[in-house]
Amino acid sequence: MQRIPILQMGRTLLVTIQVDLQDQTALALQDDLANKIQHTGASGVLIDISALEIVDSFIGRMLAGISSIARVLGATSVVVGMQPAVAITLVELGLSLHGVRTALNVERGMRLLQQADDRLQPEVNEVSDEEQSLDADPR
Amino acid sequence: MQRIPILQMGRTLLVTIQVDLQDQTALALQDDLANKIQHTGASGVLIDISALEIVDSFIGRMLAGISSIARVLGATSVVVGMQPAVAITLVELGLSLHGVRTALNVERGMRLLQQADDRLQPEVNEVSDEEQSLDADPR
């Protein structure tokens, strides 16, 4: 059985789906991803589907499943690189990828994850918050 | 024929090889990569082979070819994620991946590319160079 590699880049995990997903491969991916999030403490998961020419209800469910698992483990996930034809077909089929966050490409997805990460770590902004309050009240 | 997606992340292109490469796929990848380097002006190429359980002389030649093409187009390439068993087999077979730079994982590869990029852009260090010469000759 084929396993889809999961790459770690800082606090983000990157998955590129290139092959037609069979049940076993999809289950193994969910499993691997959950373990990797736990081991690395990753805060974001980026799933690139630019190589997929067909996204049917099975893949849609798989993506929603991965999103839910990541959320439960405290990570944000973004699906990126969807081909325009795939987006059109999804809408025509009435598959809305409910609960799955999407972005145009890897760079925008990364930015989205960064923003989500910043929002979850308010202590990082402590200094700038102090500065702001100083600005607001200069006395 | 399957095409391997090339992801852009800033000035770096990322390629994850997950499938057994056939001649046509390998040639298409070299072609796509050369075009993408030209269009994006990328300075680095990261090739992840963590999913490959066999690296034979064909794949070795392909990796060397990609490295050469990237170099000619002014980009640095790094092969990352080689499995230990693959490394052992390569050495036993006497395949040394001549001219191919390697790193343990994506993060180290990224750092390597960053360093190569910094070295190629001396103008970025202009200020610190001036500072250095002022330090050396304070009069």
Coordinates of C-alpha atoms in Angstrom, one line a residue:
Chain A
M1 CA 0.0 0.0 0.0
Q2 CA 1.2 3.5 -0.9
R3 CA 1.8 6.0 1.9
I4 CA 1.6 9.7 1.3
P5 CA 4.6 11.5 2.8
I6 CA 4.0 14.3 5.4
L7 CA 6.7 17.1 5.3
Q8 CA 7.4 19.2 8.3
M9 CA 8.2 22.9 7.8
G10 CA 8.5 24.7 11.0
R11 CA 5.1 24.5 12.8
T12 CA 3.3 23.4 9.6
L13 CA 2.8 20.0 8.1
L14 CA 2.6 19.8 4.3
V15 CA 0.8 17.0 2.4
T16 CA 0.8 16.8 -1.4
I17 CA -1.8 14.4 -2.7
Q18 CA -0.7 13.2 -6.1
V19 CA -2.3 9.8 -6.5
D20 CA -5.9 8.6 -6.7
L21 CA -6.7 7.9 -3.1
Q22 CA -7.9 4.4 -2.2
D23 CA -9.7 3.7 1.1
Q24 CA -6.6 2.2 2.7
T25 CA -4.3 5.1 1.6
A26 CA -6.8 7.7 2.8
L27 CA -7.2 6.0 6.2
A28 CA -3.4 5.6 6.5
L29 CA -3.0 9.3 5.7
Q30 CA -5.5 10.3 8.5
D31 CA -3.6 8.0 10.9
D32 CA -0.2 9.3 10.0
L33 CA -1.3 12.9 10.1
A34 CA -2.8 12.5 13.5
N35 CA 0.3 10.9 14.9
K36 CA 2.6 13.5 13.2
I37 CA 0.5 16.4 14.7
Q38 CA 0.9 14.8 18.1
H39 CA 4.6 14.2 17.8
T40 CA 5.6 17.5 16.3
G41 CA 3.1 19.7 18.0
A42 CA 2.4 21.3 14.6
S43 CA -0.2 24.1 14.6
G44 CA -1.1 23.9 10.9
V45 CA -1.7 21.4 8.2
L46 CA -1.5 22.3 4.5
I47 CA -3.0 19.9 2.0
D48 CA -2.1 20.4 -1.6
I49 CA -4.5 18.9 -4.1
S50 CA -3.3 20.7 -7.3
A51 CA -2.5 17.3 -8.9
L52 CA -6.0 16.0 -8.4
E53 CA -8.2 16.3 -11.5
I54 CA -11.3 14.7 -9.8
V55 CA -12.5 15.4 -6.3
D56 CA -15.5 13.2 -5.6
S57 CA -17.6 12.7 -2.5
F58 CA -15.1 10.2 -1.1
I59 CA -12.2 12.6 -1.3
G60 CA -14.4 15.4 0.0
R61 CA -15.3 13.3 3.1
M62 CA -11.6 12.4 3.5
L63 CA -10.6 16.1 3.5
A64 CA -13.4 17.0 5.9
G65 CA -12.2 14.1 8.1
I66 CA -8.6 15.3 8.1
S67 CA -9.8 18.9 9.0
S68 CA -11.9 17.6 11.9
I69 CA -9.0 15.4 13.2
A70 CA -6.6 18.4 13.0
R71 CA -9.0 20.7 14.7
V72 CA -9.5 18.2 17.6
L73 CA -5.7 18.0 18.0
G74 CA -5.5 21.8 18.1
A75 CA -4.2 22.4 14.5
T76 CA -5.7 24.4 11.7
S77 CA -5.9 22.8 8.2
V78 CA -6.1 24.4 4.8
V79 CA -6.7 22.7 1.5
V80 CA -4.8 24.5 -1.3
G81 CA -4.3 24.4 -5.1
M82 CA -7.7 23.2 -6.2
Q83 CA -8.0 23.3 -10.0
P84 CA -10.7 25.6 -11.4
A85 CA -12.5 22.6 -13.1
V86 CA -12.5 20.8 -9.8
A87 CA -14.1 23.7 -8.0
I88 CA -16.8 24.0 -10.7
T89 CA -17.6 20.3 -10.6
L90 CA -17.8 20.4 -6.8
V91 CA -20.3 23.2 -6.9
E92 CA -22.3 21.5 -9.6
L93 CA -22.4 18.3 -7.6
G94 CA -23.5 20.2 -4.5
L95 CA -20.4 19.2 -2.5
S96 CA -19.6 22.2 -0.5
L97 CA -16.6 20.8 1.5
H98 CA -18.3 21.8 4.7
G99 CA -15.8 22.6 7.5
V100 CA -12.8 22.6 5.1
R101 CA -10.9 25.8 4.8
T102 CA -9.4 26.5 1.4
A103 CA -6.9 28.8 -0.2
L104 CA -5.7 29.5 -3.8
N105 CA -2.1 28.3 -3.4
V106 CA 0.5 27.2 -0.9
E107 CA 1.7 30.7 -0.2
R108 CA -1.8 32.0 0.6
G109 CA -2.5 28.9 2.7
M110 CA 0.7 29.4 4.7
R111 CA -0.3 33.0 5.3
L112 CA -3.8 31.9 6.5
L113 CA -2.1 29.3 8.9
Q114 CA 0.3 32.0 10.2
Q115 CA -2.7 34.3 11.0
A116 CA -4.5 31.5 12.7
D117 CA -1.4 30.7 14.7
D118 CA -0.9 34.3 15.7
R119 CA -4.5 34.5 16.9
L120 CA -4.0 31.5 19.1
Q121 CA -0.8 32.9 20.7
P122 CA -1.8 36.2 22.3
E123 CA 1.3 36.3 24.5
V124 CA 3.4 36.9 21.4
N125 CA 1.7 40.3 21.0
E126 CA 2.1 41.3 24.6
V127 CA 4.8 43.9 23.8
S128 CA 2.9 45.5 20.9
D129 CA -0.3 45.6 23.0
E130 CA 1.6 47.6 25.7
E131 CA 2.9 49.9 23.1
Q132 CA -0.6 50.5 21.7
S133 CA -2.0 51.3 25.1
L134 CA 0.9 53.7 25.6
D135 CA 0.1 55.3 22.3
A136 CA -3.5 55.6 23.2
D137 CA -2.8 57.2 26.6
P138 CA 0.5 59.1 26.4
R139 CA 0.5 60.5 29.9
Chain B
M1 CA 0.6 10.4 -18.0
Q2 CA 1.0 11.6 -14.5
R3 CA 2.5 15.0 -13.7
I4 CA 4.3 15.8 -10.5
P5 CA 3.1 19.1 -9.0
I6 CA 5.6 21.8 -8.2
L7 CA 4.8 24.0 -5.3
Q8 CA 6.1 27.5 -4.9
M9 CA 7.0 28.8 -1.4
G10 CA 8.5 32.2 -1.6
R11 CA 11.8 31.9 -3.6
T12 CA 11.8 28.1 -3.3
L13 CA 10.1 25.4 -5.4
L14 CA 9.1 22.2 -3.7
V15 CA 8.7 18.9 -5.5
T16 CA 7.6 15.7 -3.6
I17 CA 8.2 12.5 -5.6
Q18 CA 5.8 9.9 -4.5
V19 CA 5.4 7.7 -7.5
D20 CA 7.7 5.3 -9.3
L21 CA 9.1 7.6 -12.0
Q22 CA 8.6 6.5 -15.6
D23 CA 10.7 8.0 -18.3
Q24 CA 7.9 10.2 -19.5
T25 CA 7.1 11.5 -16.0
A26 CA 10.7 12.2 -15.3
L27 CA 11.2 14.1 -18.5
A28 CA 8.0 16.1 -17.9
L29 CA 9.2 17.0 -14.4
Q30 CA 12.5 18.3 -15.7
D31 CA 10.6 20.3 -18.3
D32 CA 8.0 21.7 -15.9
L33 CA 10.7 22.5 -13.4
A34 CA 12.8 24.4 -15.9
N35 CA 9.8 26.4 -17.0
K36 CA 8.7 27.1 -13.4
I37 CA 12.2 28.3 -12.4
Q38 CA 12.1 30.7 -15.4
H39 CA 8.6 32.0 -14.7
T40 CA 9.0 32.4 -11.0
G41 CA 12.6 33.4 -10.8
A42 CA 13.0 30.9 -8.0
S43 CA 16.5 30.6 -6.4
G44 CA 16.1 27.2 -4.9
V45 CA 14.6 23.8 -5.7
L46 CA 13.8 21.3 -2.9
I47 CA 13.2 17.7 -4.0
D48 CA 11.7 15.4 -1.4
I49 CA 12.2 11.7 -2.0
S50 CA 11.1 10.4 1.4
A51 CA 8.4 8.3 -0.2
L52 CA 10.9 6.5 -2.5
E53 CA 11.9 3.1 -1.3
I54 CA 14.2 2.5 -4.2
V55 CA 16.6 4.9 -5.9
D56 CA 18.2 3.2 -8.9
S57 CA 20.6 4.6 -11.5
F58 CA 17.7 6.0 -13.5
I59 CA 16.4 8.1 -10.7
G60 CA 19.9 9.0 -9.7
R61 CA 20.5 10.3 -13.3
M62 CA 17.2 12.1 -13.2
L63 CA 18.1 13.9 -9.9
A64 CA 21.5 14.8 -11.3
G65 CA 19.8 16.1 -14.4
I66 CA 17.4 18.3 -12.4
S67 CA 20.4 19.6 -10.4
S68 CA 22.3 20.6 -13.5
I69 CA 19.3 22.2 -15.1
A70 CA 18.6 24.2 -12.0
R71 CA 22.2 25.3 -11.7
V72 CA 22.3 26.5 -15.3
L73 CA 19.2 28.5 -14.6
G74 CA 20.8 30.1 -11.6
A75 CA 19.0 28.1 -8.9
T76 CA 20.4 25.8 -6.2
S77 CA 18.8 22.4 -5.7
V78 CA 18.8 20.1 -2.7
V79 CA 17.5 16.5 -2.4
V80 CA 16.0 15.8 1.0
G81 CA 14.4 13.0 3.0
M82 CA 16.3 10.0 1.7
Q83 CA 15.5 6.9 3.6
P84 CA 18.5 5.3 5.4
A85 CA 18.0 2.0 3.5
V86 CA 18.1 4.0 0.2
A87 CA 21.4 5.7 1.3
I88 CA 23.0 2.3 2.2
T89 CA 21.9 0.8 -1.1
L90 CA 23.2 3.7 -3.1
V91 CA 26.6 3.4 -1.5
E92 CA 26.7 -0.4 -2.0
L93 CA 25.8 0.1 -5.7
G94 CA 28.5 2.7 -6.1
L95 CA 26.0 5.4 -7.1
S96 CA 27.3 8.6 -5.5
L97 CA 24.7 11.0 -6.8
H98 CA 27.5 13.2 -8.1
G99 CA 26.7 16.9 -8.3
V100 CA 23.5 16.4 -6.2
R101 CA 23.3 18.3 -2.9
T102 CA 21.5 16.5 -0.1
A103 CA 20.1 17.3 3.3
L104 CA 18.4 15.2 6.0
N105 CA 14.9 16.8 5.9
V106 CA 12.9 19.6 4.4
E107 CA 13.8 22.1 7.2
R108 CA 17.6 21.5 6.8
G109 CA 17.3 21.7 3.0
M110 CA 15.4 25.0 3.3
R111 CA 18.2 26.4 5.6
L112 CA 20.8 25.2 3.0
L113 CA 19.0 27.0 0.2
Q114 CA 18.6 30.1 2.4
Q115 CA 22.4 30.2 3.0
A116 CA 23.1 29.7 -0.7
D117 CA 20.6 32.5 -1.6
D118 CA 22.2 34.9 1.0
R119 CA 25.7 34.2 -0.5
L120 CA 24.4 35.0 -4.0
Q121 CA 23.0 38.4 -2.9
P122 CA 26.0 40.3 -1.6
E123 CA 24.1 43.6 -1.9
V124 CA 21.9 42.6 1.0
N125 CA 25.0 42.7 3.2
E126 CA 26.2 46.1 2.0
V127 CA 25.4 47.9 5.2
S128 CA 27.1 45.3 7.4
D129 CA 30.1 45.4 5.1
E130 CA 30.4 49.2 5.6
E131 CA 30.0 48.7 9.3
Q132 CA 32.8 46.1 9.2
S133 CA 35.2 48.4 7.4
L134 CA 34.4 51.2 9.8
D135 CA 35.2 48.9 12.6
A136 CA 38.4 47.9 11.0
D137 CA 39.5 51.5 10.4
P138 CA 37.9 53.8 13.0
R139 CA 39.6 57.0 11.9

